[in-house]
Amino acid sequence: MNPASLQQLIDFSYIAAVIGFILALKWLNSPVSAMRGVLIGEIASAVAVVATLFDPQVTHYKWIIVALIIGAGVGVPLGMVKMTAVPQRTALSHAFGAMSAALIGVAEYFVGTPHISKFQMGEIGLEVVIGSLTSRAASLPPASFRKSCRSAPSPIEGKTSSVFPPWA
Amino acid sequence: MPADFISSLFVFILAAFLGIELIKRVSPLLHTPLMSLTNALDAIVVVAAIIIAGRHESRFSTILGLVAVAASFSNMVGGFVITDRMLHMFKTAKAKKP
């Protein structure tokens, strides 16, 4: 396939993924269609990730595949936590997401450093600041949740906090 | 001002309003699944991470990109897994009631 049509195909995949995301959120509005929403969200994410792997800018695959496997290896156990630990899990997950946004900003700055326009610089700066702030702030809630658990007279006190990451 | 700035701003504003409209009427029952699903969806930042890592322009940027790939992909996988489990719970709870 020639590069131009490959690029077109990738762009169309991104548009399809965006439509999938919109439908996923829309279908989550009602419990009847919620499962369908999750399914289309999964499909859309998969389409976007696979399309990106075909991007001509991406030349080195080995470590990306390793990182994807590590991510899946961390993600599945994080998805299997007890339902009572969901708020903490979501907070931790937000911390991860914000951290990756901040890291992308730093990497982008590092790669393009002499040729970054003022506008891009402002954008990257904002990305890194918000990303790092969110990452730090989102890793705080588990600690406060734990505190509230401790003050409650609960016989399963030790068990409820077993899912917390050690650094929180 | 960059030429594509205006079109990017356009998309950004439309996306903001679309987001408000999409989640405005979500029933309170579904707020927790909504949180974890948006968590999974915002992991789409993995796309940028893959490109940064895959360009392989310097060792430092590649390592940062790879960490970002792992972190955001774990969100994606974990977010979908837990949302799925939550919604399954809804289903079984409803089936038992009558």
PDB file of N, CA, C and O in Angstrom, chain A residues 103-150:
ATOM      1  N   LEU A 103       4.447  12.774  30.836  1.00  0.00           N
ATOM      2  CA  LEU A 103       5.651  12.195  30.234  1.00  0.00           C
ATOM      3  C   LEU A 103       5.704  12.461  28.738  1.00  0.00           C
ATOM      4  O   LEU A 103       6.774  12.740  28.182  1.00  0.00           O
ATOM      5  N   ILE A 104       4.533  12.377  28.087  1.00  0.00           N
ATOM      6  CA  ILE A 104       4.502  12.660  26.648  1.00  0.00           C
ATOM      7  C   ILE A 104       4.921  14.102  26.399  1.00  0.00           C
ATOM      8  O   ILE A 104       5.692  14.388  25.473  1.00  0.00           O
ATOM      9  N   GLY A 105       4.438  15.010  27.254  1.00  0.00           N
ATOM     10  CA  GLY A 105       4.817  16.415  27.105  1.00  0.00           C
ATOM     11  C   GLY A 105       6.317  16.609  27.242  1.00  0.00           C
ATOM     12  O   GLY A 105       6.945  17.308  26.437  1.00  0.00           O
ATOM     13  N   VAL A 106       6.906  15.977  28.260  1.00  0.00           N
ATOM     14  CA  VAL A 106       8.355  16.099  28.473  1.00  0.00           C
ATOM     15  C   VAL A 106       9.109  15.545  27.276  1.00  0.00           C
ATOM     16  O   VAL A 106      10.054  16.176  26.757  1.00  0.00           O
ATOM     17  N   ALA A 107       8.673  14.371  26.782  1.00  0.00           N
ATOM     18  CA  ALA A 107       9.356  13.748  25.652  1.00  0.00           C
ATOM     19  C   ALA A 107       9.260  14.629  24.418  1.00  0.00           C
ATOM     20  O   ALA A 107      10.237  14.803  23.674  1.00  0.00           O
ATOM     21  N   GLU A 108       8.089  15.220  24.217  1.00  0.00           N
ATOM     22  CA  GLU A 108       7.891  16.076  23.050  1.00  0.00           C
ATOM     23  C   GLU A 108       8.813  17.294  23.115  1.00  0.00           C
ATOM     24  O   GLU A 108       9.419  17.694  22.121  1.00  0.00           O
ATOM     25  N   TYR A 109       8.914  17.859  24.298  1.00  0.00           N
ATOM     26  CA  TYR A 109       9.813  19.002  24.488  1.00  0.00           C
ATOM     27  C   TYR A 109      11.250  18.591  24.213  1.00  0.00           C
ATOM     28  O   TYR A 109      11.996  19.280  23.520  1.00  0.00           O
ATOM     29  N   PHE A 110      11.624  17.430  24.733  1.00  0.00           N
ATOM     30  CA  PHE A 110      13.002  16.962  24.605  1.00  0.00           C
ATOM     31  C   PHE A 110      13.364  16.712  23.143  1.00  0.00           C
ATOM     32  O   PHE A 110      14.454  17.060  22.701  1.00  0.00           O
ATOM     33  N   VAL A 111      12.423  16.121  22.391  1.00  0.00           N
ATOM     34  CA  VAL A 111      12.703  15.786  20.997  1.00  0.00           C
ATOM     35  C   VAL A 111      12.778  17.037  20.129  1.00  0.00           C
ATOM     36  O   VAL A 111      13.682  17.194  19.307  1.00  0.00           O
ATOM     37  N   GLY A 112      11.828  17.977  20.331  1.00  0.00           N
ATOM     38  CA  GLY A 112      11.742  19.094  19.391  1.00  0.00           C
ATOM     39  C   GLY A 112      12.369  20.365  19.894  1.00  0.00           C
ATOM     40  O   GLY A 112      12.081  21.436  19.372  1.00  0.00           O
ATOM     41  N   THR A 113      13.255  20.285  20.889  1.00  0.00           N
ATOM     42  CA  THR A 113      13.559  21.470  21.674  1.00  0.00           C
ATOM     43  C   THR A 113      14.044  22.710  20.930  1.00  0.00           C
ATOM     44  O   THR A 113      13.595  23.801  21.266  1.00  0.00           O
ATOM     45  N   PRO A 114      14.883  22.639  19.884  1.00  0.00           N
ATOM     46  CA  PRO A 114      15.225  23.939  19.288  1.00  0.00           C
ATOM     47  C   PRO A 114      14.119  24.511  18.401  1.00  0.00           C
ATOM     48  O   PRO A 114      14.092  25.696  18.151  1.00  0.00           O
ATOM     49  N   HIS A 115      13.219  23.654  17.922  1.00  0.00           N
ATOM     50  CA  HIS A 115      12.256  24.114  16.908  1.00  0.00           C
ATOM     51  C   HIS A 115      10.838  24.253  17.459  1.00  0.00           C
ATOM     52  O   HIS A 115       9.877  24.118  16.726  1.00  0.00           O
ATOM     53  N   ILE A 116      10.712  24.488  18.752  1.00  0.00           N
ATOM     54  CA  ILE A 116       9.367  24.589  19.306  1.00  0.00           C
ATOM     55  C   ILE A 116       8.912  26.036  19.295  1.00  0.00           C
ATOM     56  O   ILE A 116       9.623  26.918  19.794  1.00  0.00           O
ATOM     57  N   SER A 117       7.753  26.271  18.693  1.00  0.00           N
ATOM     58  CA  SER A 117       7.239  27.642  18.667  1.00  0.00           C
ATOM     59  C   SER A 117       6.734  28.016  20.058  1.00  0.00           C
ATOM     60  O   SER A 117       6.524  27.155  20.908  1.00  0.00           O
ATOM     61  N   LYS A 118       6.538  29.332  20.265  1.00  0.00           N
ATOM     62  CA  LYS A 118       6.073  29.781  21.568  1.00  0.00           C
ATOM     63  C   LYS A 118       4.736  29.155  21.913  1.00  0.00           C
ATOM     64  O   LYS A 118       4.476  28.779  23.060  1.00  0.00           O
ATOM     65  N   PHE A 119       3.909  29.061  20.879  1.00  0.00           N
ATOM     66  CA  PHE A 119       2.573  28.530  21.093  1.00  0.00           C
ATOM     67  C   PHE A 119       2.639  27.074  21.546  1.00  0.00           C
ATOM     68  O   PHE A 119       2.035  26.675  22.535  1.00  0.00           O
ATOM     69  N   GLN A 120       3.450  26.287  20.815  1.00  0.00           N
ATOM     70  CA  GLN A 120       3.599  24.875  21.189  1.00  0.00           C
ATOM     71  C   GLN A 120       4.183  24.734  22.587  1.00  0.00           C
ATOM     72  O   GLN A 120       3.802  23.858  23.354  1.00  0.00           O
ATOM     73  N   MET A 121       5.119  25.653  22.882  1.00  0.00           N
ATOM     74  CA  MET A 121       5.772  25.600  24.187  1.00  0.00           C
ATOM     75  C   MET A 121       4.741  25.804  25.298  1.00  0.00           C
ATOM     76  O   MET A 121       4.730  25.095  26.315  1.00  0.00           O
ATOM     77  N   GLY A 122       3.849  26.784  25.075  1.00  0.00           N
ATOM     78  CA  GLY A 122       2.796  27.017  26.053  1.00  0.00           C
ATOM     79  C   GLY A 122       1.917  25.798  26.232  1.00  0.00           C
ATOM     80  O   GLY A 122       1.581  25.400  27.350  1.00  0.00           O
ATOM     81  N   GLU A 123       1.611  25.153  25.103  1.00  0.00           N
ATOM     82  CA  GLU A 123       0.758  23.973  25.121  1.00  0.00           C
ATOM     83  C   GLU A 123       1.429  22.844  25.894  1.00  0.00           C
ATOM     84  O   GLU A 123       0.819  22.209  26.766  1.00  0.00           O
ATOM     85  N   ILE A 124       2.714  22.613  25.589  1.00  0.00           N
ATOM     86  CA  ILE A 124       3.438  21.533  26.250  1.00  0.00           C
ATOM     87  C   ILE A 124       3.569  21.823  27.743  1.00  0.00           C
ATOM     88  O   ILE A 124       3.385  20.949  28.588  1.00  0.00           O
ATOM     89  N   GLY A 125       3.877  23.108  28.053  1.00  0.00           N
ATOM     90  CA  GLY A 125       4.014  23.482  29.462  1.00  0.00           C
ATOM     91  C   GLY A 125       2.742  23.214  30.239  1.00  0.00           C
ATOM     92  O   GLY A 125       2.769  22.618  31.317  1.00  0.00           O
ATOM     93  N   LEU A 126       1.622  23.604  29.633  1.00  0.00           N
ATOM     94  CA  LEU A 126       0.322  23.390  30.279  1.00  0.00           C
ATOM     95  C   LEU A 126       0.077  21.895  30.491  1.00  0.00           C
ATOM     96  O   LEU A 126      -0.368  21.452  31.552  1.00  0.00           O
ATOM     97  N   GLU A 127       0.410  21.120  29.457  1.00  0.00           N
ATOM     98  CA  GLU A 127       0.198  19.670  29.510  1.00  0.00           C
ATOM     99  C   GLU A 127       0.982  19.058  30.663  1.00  0.00           C
ATOM    100  O   GLU A 127       0.467  18.260  31.445  1.00  0.00           O
ATOM    101  N   VAL A 128       2.250  19.469  30.767  1.00  0.00           N
ATOM    102  CA  VAL A 128       3.107  18.882  31.801  1.00  0.00           C
ATOM    103  C   VAL A 128       2.648  19.317  33.192  1.00  0.00           C
ATOM    104  O   VAL A 128       2.558  18.497  34.117  1.00  0.00           O
ATOM    105  N   VAL A 129       2.329  20.629  33.330  1.00  0.00           N
ATOM    106  CA  VAL A 129       1.915  21.124  34.656  1.00  0.00           C
ATOM    107  C   VAL A 129       0.624  20.433  35.108  1.00  0.00           C
ATOM    108  O   VAL A 129       0.548  19.885  36.211  1.00  0.00           O
ATOM    109  N   ILE A 130      -0.383  20.431  34.226  1.00  0.00           N
ATOM    110  CA  ILE A 130      -1.662  19.823  34.617  1.00  0.00           C
ATOM    111  C   ILE A 130      -1.488  18.332  34.836  1.00  0.00           C
ATOM    112  O   ILE A 130      -2.017  17.756  35.787  1.00  0.00           O
ATOM    113  N   GLY A 131      -0.716  17.690  33.945  1.00  0.00           N
ATOM    114  CA  GLY A 131      -0.493  16.255  34.079  1.00  0.00           C
ATOM    115  C   GLY A 131       0.159  15.904  35.406  1.00  0.00           C
ATOM    116  O   GLY A 131      -0.301  15.020  36.120  1.00  0.00           O
ATOM    117  N   SER A 132       1.219  16.620  35.757  1.00  0.00           N
ATOM    118  CA  SER A 132       1.922  16.270  37.002  1.00  0.00           C
ATOM    119  C   SER A 132       1.071  16.587  38.219  1.00  0.00           C
ATOM    120  O   SER A 132       1.046  15.820  39.186  1.00  0.00           O
ATOM    121  N   LEU A 133       0.359  17.727  38.160  1.00  0.00           N
ATOM    122  CA  LEU A 133      -0.495  18.081  39.302  1.00  0.00           C
ATOM    123  C   LEU A 133      -1.570  17.018  39.523  1.00  0.00           C
ATOM    124  O   LEU A 133      -1.781  16.557  40.648  1.00  0.00           O
ATOM    125  N   THR A 134      -2.222  16.622  38.408  1.00  0.00           N
ATOM    126  CA  THR A 134      -3.282  15.623  38.530  1.00  0.00           C
ATOM    127  C   THR A 134      -2.724  14.310  39.033  1.00  0.00           C
ATOM    128  O   THR A 134      -3.321  13.641  39.869  1.00  0.00           O
ATOM    129  N   SER A 135      -1.546  13.965  38.508  1.00  0.00           N
ATOM    130  CA  SER A 135      -0.955  12.694  38.887  1.00  0.00           C
ATOM    131  C   SER A 135      -0.675  12.657  40.386  1.00  0.00           C
ATOM    132  O   SER A 135      -0.975  11.675  41.073  1.00  0.00           O
ATOM    133  N   ARG A 136      -0.116  13.762  40.892  1.00  0.00           N
ATOM    134  CA  ARG A 136       0.200  13.801  42.316  1.00  0.00           C
ATOM    135  C   ARG A 136      -1.086  13.839  43.148  1.00  0.00           C
ATOM    136  O   ARG A 136      -1.229  13.123  44.142  1.00  0.00           O
ATOM    137  N   ALA A 137      -2.026  14.681  42.707  1.00  0.00           N
ATOM    138  CA  ALA A 137      -3.254  14.843  43.489  1.00  0.00           C
ATOM    139  C   ALA A 137      -4.079  13.564  43.481  1.00  0.00           C
ATOM    140  O   ALA A 137      -4.671  13.197  44.495  1.00  0.00           O
ATOM    141  N   ALA A 138      -4.081  12.876  42.330  1.00  0.00           N
ATOM    142  CA  ALA A 138      -4.921  11.681  42.236  1.00  0.00           C
ATOM    143  C   ALA A 138      -4.344  10.530  43.031  1.00  0.00           C
ATOM    144  O   ALA A 138      -5.050   9.577  43.349  1.00  0.00           O
ATOM    145  N   SER A 139      -3.061  10.608  43.367  1.00  0.00           N
ATOM    146  CA  SER A 139      -2.516   9.524  44.179  1.00  0.00           C
ATOM    147  C   SER A 139      -2.688   9.816  45.663  1.00  0.00           C
ATOM    148  O   SER A 139      -2.307   9.013  46.502  1.00  0.00           O
ATOM    149  N   LEU A 140      -3.272  10.974  46.006  1.00  0.00           N
ATOM    150  CA  LEU A 140      -3.551  11.274  47.417  1.00  0.00           C
ATOM    151  C   LEU A 140      -4.809  10.581  47.950  1.00  0.00           C
ATOM    152  O   LEU A 140      -4.785  10.055  49.053  1.00  0.00           O
ATOM    153  N   PRO A 141      -5.930  10.554  47.197  1.00  0.00           N
ATOM    154  CA  PRO A 141      -7.164  10.008  47.772  1.00  0.00           C
ATOM    155  C   PRO A 141      -7.025   8.666  48.466  1.00  0.00           C
ATOM    156  O   PRO A 141      -7.582   8.513  49.548  1.00  0.00           O
ATOM    157  N   PRO A 142      -6.268   7.683  47.900  1.00  0.00           N
ATOM    158  CA  PRO A 142      -6.189   6.421  48.623  1.00  0.00           C
ATOM    159  C   PRO A 142      -5.777   6.591  50.077  1.00  0.00           C
ATOM    160  O   PRO A 142      -6.337   5.959  50.964  1.00  0.00           O
ATOM    161  N   ALA A 143      -4.845   7.499  50.333  1.00  0.00           N
ATOM    162  CA  ALA A 143      -4.401   7.711  51.703  1.00  0.00           C
ATOM    163  C   ALA A 143      -5.550   8.232  52.576  1.00  0.00           C
ATOM    164  O   ALA A 143      -5.742   7.771  53.700  1.00  0.00           O
ATOM    165  N   SER A 144      -6.336   9.185  52.019  1.00  0.00           N
ATOM    166  CA  SER A 144      -7.425   9.717  52.828  1.00  0.00           C
ATOM    167  C   SER A 144      -8.521   8.683  53.003  1.00  0.00           C
ATOM    168  O   SER A 144      -9.140   8.598  54.067  1.00  0.00           O
ATOM    169  N   PHE A 145      -8.763   7.861  51.962  1.00  0.00           N
ATOM    170  CA  PHE A 145      -9.753   6.794  52.106  1.00  0.00           C
ATOM    171  C   PHE A 145      -9.337   5.846  53.229  1.00  0.00           C
ATOM    172  O   PHE A 145     -10.128   5.428  54.046  1.00  0.00           O
ATOM    173  N   ARG A 146      -8.058   5.558  53.246  1.00  0.00           N
ATOM    174  CA  ARG A 146      -7.569   4.606  54.237  1.00  0.00           C
ATOM    175  C   ARG A 146      -7.783   5.158  55.642  1.00  0.00           C
ATOM    176  O   ARG A 146      -8.158   4.464  56.557  1.00  0.00           O
ATOM    177  N   LYS A 147      -7.548   6.478  55.759  1.00  0.00           N
ATOM    178  CA  LYS A 147      -7.738   7.103  57.054  1.00  0.00           C
ATOM    179  C   LYS A 147      -9.185   6.947  57.507  1.00  0.00           C
ATOM    180  O   LYS A 147      -9.464   6.627  58.650  1.00  0.00           O
ATOM    181  N   SER A 148     -10.109   7.172  56.545  1.00  0.00           N
ATOM    182  CA  SER A 148     -11.516   7.085  56.921  1.00  0.00           C
ATOM    183  C   SER A 148     -11.875   5.647  57.266  1.00  0.00           C
ATOM    184  O   SER A 148     -12.706   5.399  58.129  1.00  0.00           O
ATOM    185  N   CYS A 149     -11.233   4.674  56.621  1.00  0.00           N
ATOM    186  CA  CYS A 149     -11.499   3.282  56.954  1.00  0.00           C
ATOM    187  C   CYS A 149     -11.038   2.995  58.379  1.00  0.00           C
ATOM    188  O   CYS A 149     -11.690   2.292  59.126  1.00  0.00           O
ATOM    189  N   ARG A 150      -9.895   3.577  58.732  1.00  0.00           N
ATOM    190  CA  ARG A 150      -9.305   3.265  60.027  1.00  0.00           C
ATOM    191  C   ARG A 150     -10.200   3.755  61.171  1.00  0.00           C
ATOM    192  O   ARG A 150     -10.318   3.129  62.204  1.00  0.00           O
TER     193      ARG A 150
END
